[in-house]
Amino acid sequence: MQVNMLEAKSQLSSLIVAAERGEEVLIARNGVPVARIVPYAPSRVKPPGAWKGQVPYSTEWRSAETDQAVERLFADDDDDAPAP
């Protein structure tokens, strides 16, 4: 459904109800769509720390060899060199 600005101003409540029912509601200015009314969908992103204690990882990841490899990644001037 597409409505012009003036119509949208006077029928906002019914347009929101239409969007809640799943209808696509476009608001147009001079016949050109400029906005869309859609139902609100809460964010699905979990808050920081939501995975705490749920993902195992090695506590022995740090060694002289890995420290040197990381240092080479940041210190190496040749970005085209293949990884070791």
mmCIF file of N, CA and C in Angstrom:
data_model
loop_
_atom_site.group_PDB
_atom_site.id
_atom_site.type_symbol
_atom_site.label_atom_id
_atom_site.label_comp_id
_atom_site.label_asym_id
_atom_site.label_seq_id
_atom_site.Cartn_x
_atom_site.Cartn_y
_atom_site.Cartn_z
ATOM 1 N N MET A 1 0.844 -1.161 0.000
ATOM 2 C CA MET A 1 0.000 0.000 0.000
ATOM 3 C C MET A 1 0.896 1.233 0.000
ATOM 4 N N GLN A 2 0.573 2.185 -0.837
ATOM 5 C CA GLN A 2 1.330 3.431 -0.890
ATOM 6 C C GLN A 2 0.371 4.587 -0.632
ATOM 7 N N VAL A 3 0.790 5.503 0.238
ATOM 8 C CA VAL A 3 -0.025 6.676 0.551
ATOM 9 C C VAL A 3 0.847 7.918 0.447
ATOM 10 N N ASN A 4 0.211 9.055 0.177
ATOM 11 C CA ASN A 4 0.982 10.294 0.120
ATOM 12 C C ASN A 4 1.130 10.870 1.533
ATOM 13 N N MET A 5 1.963 11.881 1.672
ATOM 14 C CA MET A 5 2.272 12.470 2.981
ATOM 15 C C MET A 5 1.029 12.934 3.716
ATOM 16 N N LEU A 6 0.190 13.685 3.062
ATOM 17 C CA LEU A 6 -0.991 14.238 3.720
ATOM 18 C C LEU A 6 -1.891 13.128 4.232
ATOM 19 N N GLU A 7 -2.098 12.116 3.399
ATOM 20 C CA GLU A 7 -2.922 10.975 3.804
ATOM 21 C C GLU A 7 -2.281 10.244 4.983
ATOM 22 N N ALA A 8 -0.948 10.095 4.955
ATOM 23 C CA ALA A 8 -0.241 9.415 6.037
ATOM 24 C C ALA A 8 -0.406 10.168 7.361
ATOM 25 N N LYS A 9 -0.378 11.501 7.289
ATOM 26 C CA LYS A 9 -0.547 12.299 8.507
ATOM 27 C C LYS A 9 -1.923 12.080 9.122
ATOM 28 N N SER A 10 -2.930 12.008 8.289
ATOM 29 C CA SER A 10 -4.288 11.893 8.815
ATOM 30 C C SER A 10 -4.684 10.461 9.152
ATOM 31 N N GLN A 11 -3.958 9.469 8.640
ATOM 32 C CA GLN A 11 -4.321 8.068 8.871
ATOM 33 C C GLN A 11 -3.198 7.260 9.503
ATOM 34 N N LEU A 12 -2.338 7.905 10.261
ATOM 35 C CA LEU A 12 -1.172 7.217 10.812
ATOM 36 C C LEU A 12 -1.551 5.980 11.622
ATOM 37 N N SER A 13 -2.535 6.079 12.474
ATOM 38 C CA SER A 13 -2.925 4.932 13.303
ATOM 39 C C SER A 13 -3.325 3.732 12.454
ATOM 40 N N SER A 14 -4.131 3.954 11.424
ATOM 41 C CA SER A 14 -4.566 2.830 10.594
ATOM 42 C C SER A 14 -3.408 2.276 9.762
ATOM 43 N N LEU A 15 -2.462 3.128 9.380
ATOM 44 C CA LEU A 15 -1.293 2.649 8.640
ATOM 45 C C LEU A 15 -0.407 1.774 9.519
ATOM 46 N N ILE A 16 -0.289 2.136 10.776
ATOM 47 C CA ILE A 16 0.495 1.315 11.708
ATOM 48 C C ILE A 16 -0.176 -0.034 11.917
ATOM 49 N N VAL A 17 -1.479 -0.038 12.045
ATOM 50 C CA VAL A 17 -2.213 -1.304 12.174
ATOM 51 C C VAL A 17 -1.982 -2.172 10.936
ATOM 52 N N ALA A 18 -2.003 -1.564 9.759
ATOM 53 C CA ALA A 18 -1.756 -2.315 8.517
ATOM 54 C C ALA A 18 -0.357 -2.915 8.521
ATOM 55 N N ALA A 19 0.628 -2.155 8.961
ATOM 56 C CA ALA A 19 2.003 -2.669 9.028
ATOM 57 C C ALA A 19 2.095 -3.814 10.025
ATOM 58 N N GLU A 20 1.397 -3.702 11.144
ATOM 59 C CA GLU A 20 1.403 -4.783 12.139
ATOM 60 C C GLU A 20 0.800 -6.069 11.565
ATOM 61 N N ARG A 21 -0.135 -5.923 10.644
ATOM 62 C CA ARG A 21 -0.750 -7.093 9.993
ATOM 63 C C ARG A 21 0.154 -7.685 8.921
ATOM 64 N N GLY A 22 1.269 -7.022 8.639
ATOM 65 C CA GLY A 22 2.212 -7.548 7.658
ATOM 66 C C GLY A 22 2.157 -6.861 6.312
ATOM 67 N N GLU A 23 1.295 -5.868 6.163
ATOM 68 C CA GLU A 23 1.227 -5.144 4.892
ATOM 69 C C GLU A 23 2.420 -4.203 4.778
ATOM 70 N N GLU A 24 2.926 -4.037 3.558
ATOM 71 C CA GLU A 24 3.991 -3.069 3.330
ATOM 72 C C GLU A 24 3.345 -1.704 3.134
ATOM 73 N N VAL A 25 3.737 -0.741 3.949
ATOM 74 C CA VAL A 25 3.172 0.603 3.880
ATOM 75 C C VAL A 25 4.274 1.560 3.446
ATOM 76 N N LEU A 26 4.097 2.131 2.254
ATOM 77 C CA LEU A 26 5.052 3.104 1.737
ATOM 78 C C LEU A 26 4.445 4.488 1.820
ATOM 79 N N ILE A 27 5.253 5.452 2.254
ATOM 80 C CA ILE A 27 4.829 6.839 2.287
ATOM 81 C C ILE A 27 5.561 7.553 1.160
ATOM 82 N N ALA A 28 4.786 8.261 0.338
ATOM 83 C CA ALA A 28 5.356 8.897 -0.845
ATOM 84 C C ALA A 28 5.229 10.418 -0.772
ATOM 85 N N ARG A 29 6.182 11.078 -1.408
ATOM 86 C CA ARG A 29 6.125 12.528 -1.598
ATOM 87 C C ARG A 29 6.094 12.759 -3.106
ATOM 88 N N ASN A 30 5.029 13.371 -3.569
ATOM 89 C CA ASN A 30 4.841 13.604 -5.009
ATOM 90 C C ASN A 30 4.925 12.301 -5.813
ATOM 91 N N GLY A 31 4.370 11.230 -5.252
ATOM 92 C CA GLY A 31 4.341 9.946 -5.947
ATOM 93 C C GLY A 31 5.613 9.129 -5.860
ATOM 94 N N VAL A 32 6.651 9.654 -5.181
ATOM 95 C CA VAL A 32 7.924 8.945 -5.057
ATOM 96 C C VAL A 32 8.053 8.416 -3.627
ATOM 97 N N PRO A 33 8.178 7.090 -3.444
ATOM 98 C CA PRO A 33 8.310 6.538 -2.091
ATOM 99 C C PRO A 33 9.543 7.100 -1.370
ATOM 100 N N VAL A 34 9.330 7.545 -0.122
ATOM 101 C CA VAL A 34 10.430 8.108 0.660
ATOM 102 C C VAL A 34 10.590 7.431 2.023
ATOM 103 N N ALA A 35 9.588 6.680 2.454
ATOM 104 C CA ALA A 35 9.665 6.030 3.766
ATOM 105 C C ALA A 35 8.794 4.777 3.751
ATOM 106 N N ARG A 36 9.095 3.898 4.695
ATOM 107 C CA ARG A 36 8.331 2.654 4.817
ATOM 108 C C ARG A 36 8.009 2.438 6.289
ATOM 109 N N ILE A 37 6.797 2.041 6.588
ATOM 110 C CA ILE A 37 6.400 1.705 7.951
ATOM 111 C C ILE A 37 6.473 0.192 8.071
ATOM 112 N N VAL A 38 7.245 -0.271 9.046
ATOM 113 C CA VAL A 38 7.399 -1.708 9.271
ATOM 114 C C VAL A 38 7.180 -1.993 10.752
ATOM 115 N N PRO A 39 6.788 -3.218 11.094
ATOM 116 C CA PRO A 39 6.630 -3.565 12.510
ATOM 117 C C PRO A 39 7.982 -3.532 13.225
ATOM 118 N N TYR A 40 7.957 -3.192 14.479
ATOM 119 C CA TYR A 40 9.169 -3.173 15.292
ATOM 120 C C TYR A 40 9.616 -4.603 15.571
ATOM 121 N N ALA A 41 10.910 -4.846 15.438
ATOM 122 C CA ALA A 41 11.490 -6.154 15.757
ATOM 123 C C ALA A 41 12.646 -5.914 16.716
ATOM 124 N N PRO A 42 12.565 -6.436 17.935
ATOM 125 C CA PRO A 42 13.655 -6.221 18.890
ATOM 126 C C PRO A 42 14.971 -6.810 18.384
ATOM 127 N N SER A 43 16.057 -6.216 18.807
ATOM 128 C CA SER A 43 17.390 -6.644 18.401
ATOM 129 C C SER A 43 17.657 -8.067 18.870
ATOM 130 N N ARG A 44 18.338 -8.829 18.027
ATOM 131 C CA ARG A 44 18.690 -10.212 18.388
ATOM 132 C C ARG A 44 20.124 -10.332 18.880
ATOM 133 N N VAL A 45 20.811 -9.219 18.997
ATOM 134 C CA VAL A 45 22.196 -9.234 19.441
ATOM 135 C C VAL A 45 22.224 -9.437 20.952
ATOM 136 N N LYS A 46 23.009 -10.405 21.383
ATOM 137 C CA LYS A 46 23.120 -10.658 22.813
ATOM 138 C C LYS A 46 24.017 -9.609 23.457
ATOM 139 N N PRO A 47 23.757 -9.292 24.709
ATOM 140 C CA PRO A 47 24.582 -8.292 25.389
ATOM 141 C C PRO A 47 26.003 -8.811 25.609
ATOM 142 N N PRO A 48 26.978 -7.907 25.798
ATOM 143 C CA PRO A 48 28.347 -8.342 26.060
ATOM 144 C C PRO A 48 28.402 -9.287 27.258
ATOM 145 N N GLY A 49 29.174 -10.327 27.107
ATOM 146 C CA GLY A 49 29.334 -11.292 28.195
ATOM 147 C C GLY A 49 28.334 -12.435 28.148
ATOM 148 N N ALA A 50 27.455 -12.451 27.175
ATOM 149 C CA ALA A 50 26.429 -13.484 27.097
ATOM 150 C C ALA A 50 27.023 -14.875 26.871
ATOM 151 N N TRP A 51 28.211 -14.941 26.273
ATOM 152 C CA TRP A 51 28.851 -16.231 26.005
ATOM 153 C C TRP A 51 29.812 -16.657 27.113
ATOM 154 N N LYS A 52 29.941 -15.836 28.148
ATOM 155 C CA LYS A 52 30.902 -16.125 29.219
ATOM 156 C C LYS A 52 30.637 -17.509 29.828
ATOM 157 N N GLY A 53 31.687 -18.312 29.870
ATOM 158 C CA GLY A 53 31.603 -19.638 30.456
ATOM 159 C C GLY A 53 31.002 -20.692 29.542
ATOM 160 N N GLN A 54 30.596 -20.324 28.337
ATOM 161 C CA GLN A 54 29.965 -21.275 27.433
ATOM 162 C C GLN A 54 30.885 -21.764 26.321
ATOM 163 N N VAL A 55 32.007 -21.078 26.107
ATOM 164 C CA VAL A 55 32.908 -21.440 25.021
ATOM 165 C C VAL A 55 34.270 -21.803 25.611
ATOM 166 N N PRO A 56 34.680 -23.064 25.466
ATOM 167 C CA PRO A 56 35.992 -23.451 25.994
ATOM 168 C C PRO A 56 37.117 -22.929 25.099
ATOM 169 N N TYR A 57 38.224 -22.584 25.703
ATOM 170 C CA TYR A 57 39.405 -22.181 24.943
ATOM 171 C C TYR A 57 40.638 -22.627 25.714
ATOM 172 N N SER A 58 41.718 -22.793 24.996
ATOM 173 C CA SER A 58 42.955 -23.262 25.599
ATOM 174 C C SER A 58 43.596 -22.151 26.419
ATOM 175 N N THR A 59 44.049 -22.477 27.598
ATOM 176 C CA THR A 59 44.757 -21.499 28.429
ATOM 177 C C THR A 59 46.236 -21.482 28.082
ATOM 178 N N GLU A 60 46.681 -22.401 27.229
ATOM 179 C CA GLU A 60 48.094 -22.503 26.867
ATOM 180 C C GLU A 60 48.353 -21.937 25.467
ATOM 181 N N TRP A 61 47.567 -21.006 25.018
ATOM 182 C CA TRP A 61 47.710 -20.464 23.677
ATOM 183 C C TRP A 61 48.927 -19.570 23.547
ATOM 184 N N ARG A 62 49.416 -19.031 24.639
ATOM 185 C CA ARG A 62 50.539 -18.106 24.560
ATOM 186 C C ARG A 62 51.855 -18.863 24.767
ATOM 187 N N SER A 63 52.749 -18.710 23.796
ATOM 188 C CA SER A 63 54.074 -19.315 23.880
ATOM 189 C C SER A 63 55.039 -18.395 23.148
ATOM 190 N N ALA A 64 56.322 -18.683 23.256
ATOM 191 C CA ALA A 64 57.325 -17.871 22.568
ATOM 192 C C ALA A 64 57.091 -17.928 21.056
ATOM 193 N N GLU A 65 56.706 -19.091 20.558
ATOM 194 C CA GLU A 65 56.480 -19.254 19.119
ATOM 195 C C GLU A 65 55.287 -18.408 18.639
ATOM 196 N N THR A 66 54.170 -18.452 19.356
ATOM 197 C CA THR A 66 53.017 -17.650 18.940
ATOM 198 C C THR A 66 53.282 -16.157 19.120
ATOM 199 N N ASP A 67 54.031 -15.787 20.163
ATOM 200 C CA ASP A 67 54.379 -14.371 20.353
ATOM 201 C C ASP A 67 55.207 -13.864 19.172
ATOM 202 N N GLN A 68 56.156 -14.684 18.700
ATOM 203 C CA GLN A 68 56.984 -14.294 17.558
ATOM 204 C C GLN A 68 56.140 -14.188 16.283
ATOM 205 N N ALA A 69 55.197 -15.108 16.106
ATOM 206 C CA ALA A 69 54.343 -15.080 14.918
ATOM 207 C C ALA A 69 53.476 -13.823 14.912
ATOM 208 N N VAL A 70 52.945 -13.457 16.056
ATOM 209 C CA VAL A 70 52.124 -12.246 16.161
ATOM 210 C C VAL A 70 52.991 -11.015 15.926
ATOM 211 N N GLU A 71 54.184 -11.011 16.487
ATOM 212 C CA GLU A 71 55.087 -9.880 16.293
ATOM 213 C C GLU A 71 55.437 -9.707 14.816
ATOM 214 N N ARG A 72 55.652 -10.830 14.114
ATOM 215 C CA ARG A 72 55.945 -10.756 12.683
ATOM 216 C C ARG A 72 54.759 -10.174 11.909
ATOM 217 N N LEU A 73 53.546 -10.494 12.324
ATOM 218 C CA LEU A 73 52.364 -9.968 11.646
ATOM 219 C C LEU A 73 52.303 -8.446 11.732
ATOM 220 N N PHE A 74 52.701 -7.897 12.871
ATOM 221 C CA PHE A 74 52.615 -6.454 13.058
ATOM 222 C C PHE A 74 53.877 -5.707 12.641
ATOM 223 N N ALA A 75 55.028 -6.378 12.654
ATOM 224 C CA ALA A 75 56.287 -5.724 12.351
ATOM 225 C C ALA A 75 56.706 -5.880 10.899
ATOM 226 N N ASP A 76 56.179 -6.879 10.217
ATOM 227 C CA ASP A 76 56.591 -7.157 8.848
ATOM 228 C C ASP A 76 56.075 -6.057 7.903
ATOM 229 N N ASP A 77 56.972 -5.468 7.107
ATOM 230 C CA ASP A 77 56.595 -4.402 6.180
ATOM 231 C C ASP A 77 56.023 -4.943 4.885
ATOM 232 N N ASP A 78 56.297 -6.188 4.558
ATOM 233 C CA ASP A 78 55.850 -6.771 3.297
ATOM 234 C C ASP A 78 54.485 -7.424 3.494
ATOM 235 N N ASP A 79 53.415 -6.725 3.099
ATOM 236 C CA ASP A 79 52.066 -7.254 3.292
ATOM 237 C C ASP A 79 51.740 -8.377 2.324
ATOM 238 N N ASP A 80 52.519 -8.528 1.247
ATOM 239 C CA ASP A 80 52.231 -9.558 0.252
ATOM 240 C C ASP A 80 52.938 -10.880 0.550
ATOM 241 N N ALA A 81 53.721 -10.940 1.595
ATOM 242 C CA ALA A 81 54.450 -12.160 1.915
ATOM 243 C C ALA A 81 53.458 -13.215 2.410
ATOM 244 N N PRO A 82 53.642 -14.487 2.007
ATOM 245 C CA PRO A 82 52.739 -15.550 2.468
ATOM 246 C C PRO A 82 52.911 -15.780 3.961
ATOM 247 N N ALA A 83 51.837 -16.209 4.597
ATOM 248 C CA ALA A 83 51.866 -16.489 6.041
ATOM 249 C C ALA A 83 52.727 -17.717 6.291
ATOM 250 N N PRO A 84 53.448 -17.768 7.418
ATOM 251 C CA PRO A 84 54.317 -18.923 7.730
ATOM 252 C C PRO A 84 53.529 -20.174 7.999
#
